[in-house]
Each structure stands twice: as structure tokens, then as C-alpha cells.
Amino acid sequence: MKVDRHGQAKILSQTEIQLLFSEGFQTERDRALFAVALFSACRINEACTLLTQDIYDTKHRVRPYLLIRKANTKGQLDTRTIPIIEDLRSILATYQPVAGDVYLFPGRFNAGHINPDSAARILRKASQRVGIEGASTHSFRRTALTQMSNAGIPLRVIAAYSGHRDLSQLSAYLEVRDEQILGAAATLSMLSPIVGQVGKVQYSDIPISLGKEQMERP
């Protein structure tokens, strides 16, 4: 978790995400900006530099995919197309009437695009409003990629979504929960030399809501 801008960006819970979008962010622009960051798992600079035509067609309808242009990606590696799921489509459709003409998220006085530092300030203020500590603009990317990993999406698929070419770099983004460690250990019970079903626990048998206190209980 980040403290005073040091450390890794916090992984956000669903409750924290709901708080940010319902009470933390104050404008449709801010909700749309961070919804893009969350649902596309993009870097904040990639979200800030999106063109309006990367999201809406000539009839002002939300496209099936958003386009993250090669020139705006880290290292300028590849252009990515990200499916726009219904949750994001709804937010973008609401935002469309006030979207910028050239840039989706225009800067002050409609000059260029919003600066990533400005986006960071918006998030800090929103987090303070709802009492969230340790979040940064990178939290949305880390949260999205960790969610995909927890859902069992293969790393190569996640890498295509996130724009990572190095799977080891992608792995550093992903958070490992305590119950996942316990689940990994439980799979070893299948190797037990004890005859019968004693200790034969499958990973799927581990409750998702299992807390640290339960794990430490003798």
C-alpha cells in the first residue's frame, strides 16, 4: 500500500470502488476517467490521452472497443483495443454530452488533455472524502489485473489486455491473498501418505471469505 506516495498502489475492494464512484468523485468527467482506468486496466497516462474518437463513433455512440494508441503507451510498443463492457458503456454514455471535442478528457480551458498529475490530485481528494488510504492512480490498473488473475484468466491473456510483453513484470502487479496461499497449501494434502480421505482438501473447498484469524486458528 502506498503511504505518502511510497510503496505499491493499493488494491481496491469492491466496497471502496463503489464509495469512490458514488461519493468520492464529484463530476461525470472524473467518474468516466477512472472508470476507463479500471475497466481497461490502462495506465493513467493512457486514459488521459484518449481521443474522443477512440471512444465514440461519428453518431456519438459508444464504440464496442476503446482504442489505446501505440504513441500513448509506455515504450510505444503496440496499439491495444479493449472491449467496452456494459458497466463502462453506461458511464461513457452518460459522459458523452460533456466529452471534449478532440481529447476525451480535456485539460483546463479545453487546452490539450487532462494532465496525469491533475488526475492524481482528483483521486487524492476523492479518497479523502470517503476515507480511503493508500490509493493511487495505479490502483485501478493493479486492481483490474489482480481481479482477472483471481478469476483464473491465463497470464498471457491478461498480458494482452494490459499491454505487458514481459510476464514477470505483469506478475509483480498481482496481489496474492492469504486465502490463496492456504488454498495452495491445501492442494498438497492430495499427496498425503495417510490412507483414506483424511486431509484430502481441494483448493475449491477453501472458503473465499476465509479470514486471517481463521487461518491462524489451531
JSON list of N, CA, C and O in Angstrom, two decimals, residues 44-66:
[
{"chain": "A", "resi": 44, "resn": "ILE", "atom": "N", "xyz": [-2.63, 5.54, -16.22]},
{"chain": "A", "resi": 44, "resn": "ILE", "atom": "CA", "xyz": [-3.36, 6.79, -16.16]},
{"chain": "A", "resi": 44, "resn": "ILE", "atom": "C", "xyz": [-3.03, 7.69, -17.34]},
{"chain": "A", "resi": 44, "resn": "ILE", "atom": "O", "xyz": [-3.90, 8.39, -17.87]},
{"chain": "A", "resi": 45, "resn": "ASN", "atom": "N", "xyz": [-1.78, 7.67, -17.81]},
{"chain": "A", "resi": 45, "resn": "ASN", "atom": "CA", "xyz": [-1.44, 8.49, -18.97]},
{"chain": "A", "resi": 45, "resn": "ASN", "atom": "C", "xyz": [-2.20, 8.04, -20.21]},
{"chain": "A", "resi": 45, "resn": "ASN", "atom": "O", "xyz": [-2.60, 8.86, -21.04]},
{"chain": "A", "resi": 46, "resn": "GLU", "atom": "N", "xyz": [-2.39, 6.73, -20.33]},
{"chain": "A", "resi": 46, "resn": "GLU", "atom": "CA", "xyz": [-3.14, 6.20, -21.47]},
{"chain": "A", "resi": 46, "resn": "GLU", "atom": "C", "xyz": [-4.59, 6.65, -21.42]},
{"chain": "A", "resi": 46, "resn": "GLU", "atom": "O", "xyz": [-5.18, 6.95, -22.46]},
{"chain": "A", "resi": 47, "resn": "ALA", "atom": "N", "xyz": [-5.17, 6.72, -20.22]},
{"chain": "A", "resi": 47, "resn": "ALA", "atom": "CA", "xyz": [-6.55, 7.19, -20.08]},
{"chain": "A", "resi": 47, "resn": "ALA", "atom": "C", "xyz": [-6.65, 8.69, -20.37]},
{"chain": "A", "resi": 47, "resn": "ALA", "atom": "O", "xyz": [-7.56, 9.13, -21.08]},
{"chain": "A", "resi": 48, "resn": "CYS", "atom": "N", "xyz": [-5.70, 9.45, -19.85]},
{"chain": "A", "resi": 48, "resn": "CYS", "atom": "CA", "xyz": [-5.74, 10.90, -20.00]},
{"chain": "A", "resi": 48, "resn": "CYS", "atom": "C", "xyz": [-5.59, 11.34, -21.46]},
{"chain": "A", "resi": 48, "resn": "CYS", "atom": "O", "xyz": [-6.12, 12.38, -21.86]},
{"chain": "A", "resi": 49, "resn": "THR", "atom": "N", "xyz": [-4.88, 10.57, -22.25]},
{"chain": "A", "resi": 49, "resn": "THR", "atom": "CA", "xyz": [-4.58, 10.98, -23.63]},
{"chain": "A", "resi": 49, "resn": "THR", "atom": "C", "xyz": [-5.53, 10.39, -24.67]},
{"chain": "A", "resi": 49, "resn": "THR", "atom": "O", "xyz": [-5.33, 10.55, -25.87]},
{"chain": "A", "resi": 50, "resn": "LEU", "atom": "N", "xyz": [-6.59, 9.72, -24.21]},
{"chain": "A", "resi": 50, "resn": "LEU", "atom": "CA", "xyz": [-7.55, 9.17, -25.15]},
{"chain": "A", "resi": 50, "resn": "LEU", "atom": "C", "xyz": [-8.20, 10.27, -25.98]},
{"chain": "A", "resi": 50, "resn": "LEU", "atom": "O", "xyz": [-8.53, 11.35, -25.47]},
{"chain": "A", "resi": 51, "resn": "LEU", "atom": "N", "xyz": [-8.39, 10.00, -27.26]},
{"chain": "A", "resi": 51, "resn": "LEU", "atom": "CA", "xyz": [-9.14, 10.91, -28.12]},
{"chain": "A", "resi": 51, "resn": "LEU", "atom": "C", "xyz": [-10.62, 10.57, -28.03]},
{"chain": "A", "resi": 51, "resn": "LEU", "atom": "O", "xyz": [-11.00, 9.42, -27.80]},
{"chain": "A", "resi": 52, "resn": "THR", "atom": "N", "xyz": [-11.46, 11.57, -28.25]},
{"chain": "A", "resi": 52, "resn": "THR", "atom": "CA", "xyz": [-12.90, 11.34, -28.22]},
{"chain": "A", "resi": 52, "resn": "THR", "atom": "C", "xyz": [-13.30, 10.30, -29.25]},
{"chain": "A", "resi": 52, "resn": "THR", "atom": "O", "xyz": [-14.16, 9.45, -28.99]},
{"chain": "A", "resi": 53, "resn": "GLN", "atom": "N", "xyz": [-12.66, 10.31, -30.42]},
{"chain": "A", "resi": 53, "resn": "GLN", "atom": "CA", "xyz": [-13.00, 9.35, -31.47]},
{"chain": "A", "resi": 53, "resn": "GLN", "atom": "C", "xyz": [-12.53, 7.93, -31.13]},
{"chain": "A", "resi": 53, "resn": "GLN", "atom": "O", "xyz": [-12.93, 6.98, -31.80]},
{"chain": "A", "resi": 54, "resn": "ASP", "atom": "N", "xyz": [-11.69, 7.80, -30.10]},
{"chain": "A", "resi": 54, "resn": "ASP", "atom": "CA", "xyz": [-11.28, 6.47, -29.65]},
{"chain": "A", "resi": 54, "resn": "ASP", "atom": "C", "xyz": [-12.39, 5.78, -28.86]},
{"chain": "A", "resi": 54, "resn": "ASP", "atom": "O", "xyz": [-12.33, 4.57, -28.61]},
{"chain": "A", "resi": 55, "resn": "ILE", "atom": "N", "xyz": [-13.41, 6.56, -28.47]},
{"chain": "A", "resi": 55, "resn": "ILE", "atom": "CA", "xyz": [-14.50, 6.05, -27.64]},
{"chain": "A", "resi": 55, "resn": "ILE", "atom": "C", "xyz": [-15.85, 6.11, -28.36]},
{"chain": "A", "resi": 55, "resn": "ILE", "atom": "O", "xyz": [-16.64, 5.18, -28.30]},
{"chain": "A", "resi": 56, "resn": "TYR", "atom": "N", "xyz": [-16.11, 7.22, -29.04]},
{"chain": "A", "resi": 56, "resn": "TYR", "atom": "CA", "xyz": [-17.41, 7.43, -29.67]},
{"chain": "A", "resi": 56, "resn": "TYR", "atom": "C", "xyz": [-17.28, 7.42, -31.19]},
{"chain": "A", "resi": 56, "resn": "TYR", "atom": "O", "xyz": [-16.29, 7.91, -31.74]},
{"chain": "A", "resi": 57, "resn": "ASP", "atom": "N", "xyz": [-18.32, 6.90, -31.86]},
{"chain": "A", "resi": 57, "resn": "ASP", "atom": "CA", "xyz": [-18.32, 6.93, -33.32]},
{"chain": "A", "resi": 57, "resn": "ASP", "atom": "C", "xyz": [-18.87, 8.26, -33.82]},
{"chain": "A", "resi": 57, "resn": "ASP", "atom": "O", "xyz": [-19.17, 9.16, -33.03]},
{"chain": "A", "resi": 58, "resn": "THR", "atom": "N", "xyz": [-19.01, 8.41, -35.12]},
{"chain": "A", "resi": 58, "resn": "THR", "atom": "CA", "xyz": [-19.43, 9.69, -35.69]},
{"chain": "A", "resi": 58, "resn": "THR", "atom": "C", "xyz": [-20.88, 10.05, -35.35]},
{"chain": "A", "resi": 58, "resn": "THR", "atom": "O", "xyz": [-21.28, 11.19, -35.50]},
{"chain": "A", "resi": 59, "resn": "LYS", "atom": "N", "xyz": [-21.65, 9.07, -34.85]},
{"chain": "A", "resi": 59, "resn": "LYS", "atom": "CA", "xyz": [-23.02, 9.33, -34.42]},
{"chain": "A", "resi": 59, "resn": "LYS", "atom": "C", "xyz": [-23.11, 9.47, -32.91]},
{"chain": "A", "resi": 59, "resn": "LYS", "atom": "O", "xyz": [-24.20, 9.40, -32.34]},
{"chain": "A", "resi": 60, "resn": "HIS", "atom": "N", "xyz": [-21.94, 9.66, -32.28]},
{"chain": "A", "resi": 60, "resn": "HIS", "atom": "CA", "xyz": [-21.84, 9.89, -30.83]},
{"chain": "A", "resi": 60, "resn": "HIS", "atom": "C", "xyz": [-22.28, 8.68, -30.00]},
{"chain": "A", "resi": 60, "resn": "HIS", "atom": "O", "xyz": [-22.69, 8.82, -28.85]},
{"chain": "A", "resi": 61, "resn": "ARG", "atom": "N", "xyz": [-22.16, 7.52, -30.59]},
{"chain": "A", "resi": 61, "resn": "ARG", "atom": "CA", "xyz": [-22.45, 6.28, -29.86]},
{"chain": "A", "resi": 61, "resn": "ARG", "atom": "C", "xyz": [-21.15, 5.69, -29.32]},
{"chain": "A", "resi": 61, "resn": "ARG", "atom": "O", "xyz": [-20.10, 5.82, -29.96]},
{"chain": "A", "resi": 62, "resn": "VAL", "atom": "N", "xyz": [-21.24, 5.04, -28.16]},
{"chain": "A", "resi": 62, "resn": "VAL", "atom": "CA", "xyz": [-20.07, 4.39, -27.59]},
{"chain": "A", "resi": 62, "resn": "VAL", "atom": "C", "xyz": [-19.68, 3.21, -28.47]},
{"chain": "A", "resi": 62, "resn": "VAL", "atom": "O", "xyz": [-20.52, 2.37, -28.82]},
{"chain": "A", "resi": 63, "resn": "ARG", "atom": "N", "xyz": [-18.42, 3.16, -28.84]},
{"chain": "A", "resi": 63, "resn": "ARG", "atom": "CA", "xyz": [-17.94, 2.06, -29.69]},
{"chain": "A", "resi": 63, "resn": "ARG", "atom": "C", "xyz": [-17.90, 0.74, -28.91]},
{"chain": "A", "resi": 63, "resn": "ARG", "atom": "O", "xyz": [-17.87, 0.74, -27.66]},
{"chain": "A", "resi": 64, "resn": "PRO", "atom": "N", "xyz": [-17.85, -0.41, -29.61]},
{"chain": "A", "resi": 64, "resn": "PRO", "atom": "CA", "xyz": [-17.71, -1.70, -28.92]},
{"chain": "A", "resi": 64, "resn": "PRO", "atom": "C", "xyz": [-16.35, -1.85, -28.23]},
{"chain": "A", "resi": 64, "resn": "PRO", "atom": "O", "xyz": [-16.22, -2.59, -27.26]},
{"chain": "A", "resi": 65, "resn": "TYR", "atom": "N", "xyz": [-15.33, -1.15, -28.76]},
{"chain": "A", "resi": 65, "resn": "TYR", "atom": "CA", "xyz": [-13.98, -1.23, -28.23]},
{"chain": "A", "resi": 65, "resn": "TYR", "atom": "C", "xyz": [-13.43, 0.18, -28.06]},
{"chain": "A", "resi": 65, "resn": "TYR", "atom": "O", "xyz": [-13.76, 1.08, -28.82]},
{"chain": "A", "resi": 66, "resn": "LEU", "atom": "N", "xyz": [-12.58, 0.35, -27.05]},
{"chain": "A", "resi": 66, "resn": "LEU", "atom": "CA", "xyz": [-11.83, 1.60, -26.97]},
{"chain": "A", "resi": 66, "resn": "LEU", "atom": "C", "xyz": [-10.42, 1.34, -27.49]},
{"chain": "A", "resi": 66, "resn": "LEU", "atom": "O", "xyz": [-9.91, 0.22, -27.44]}
]
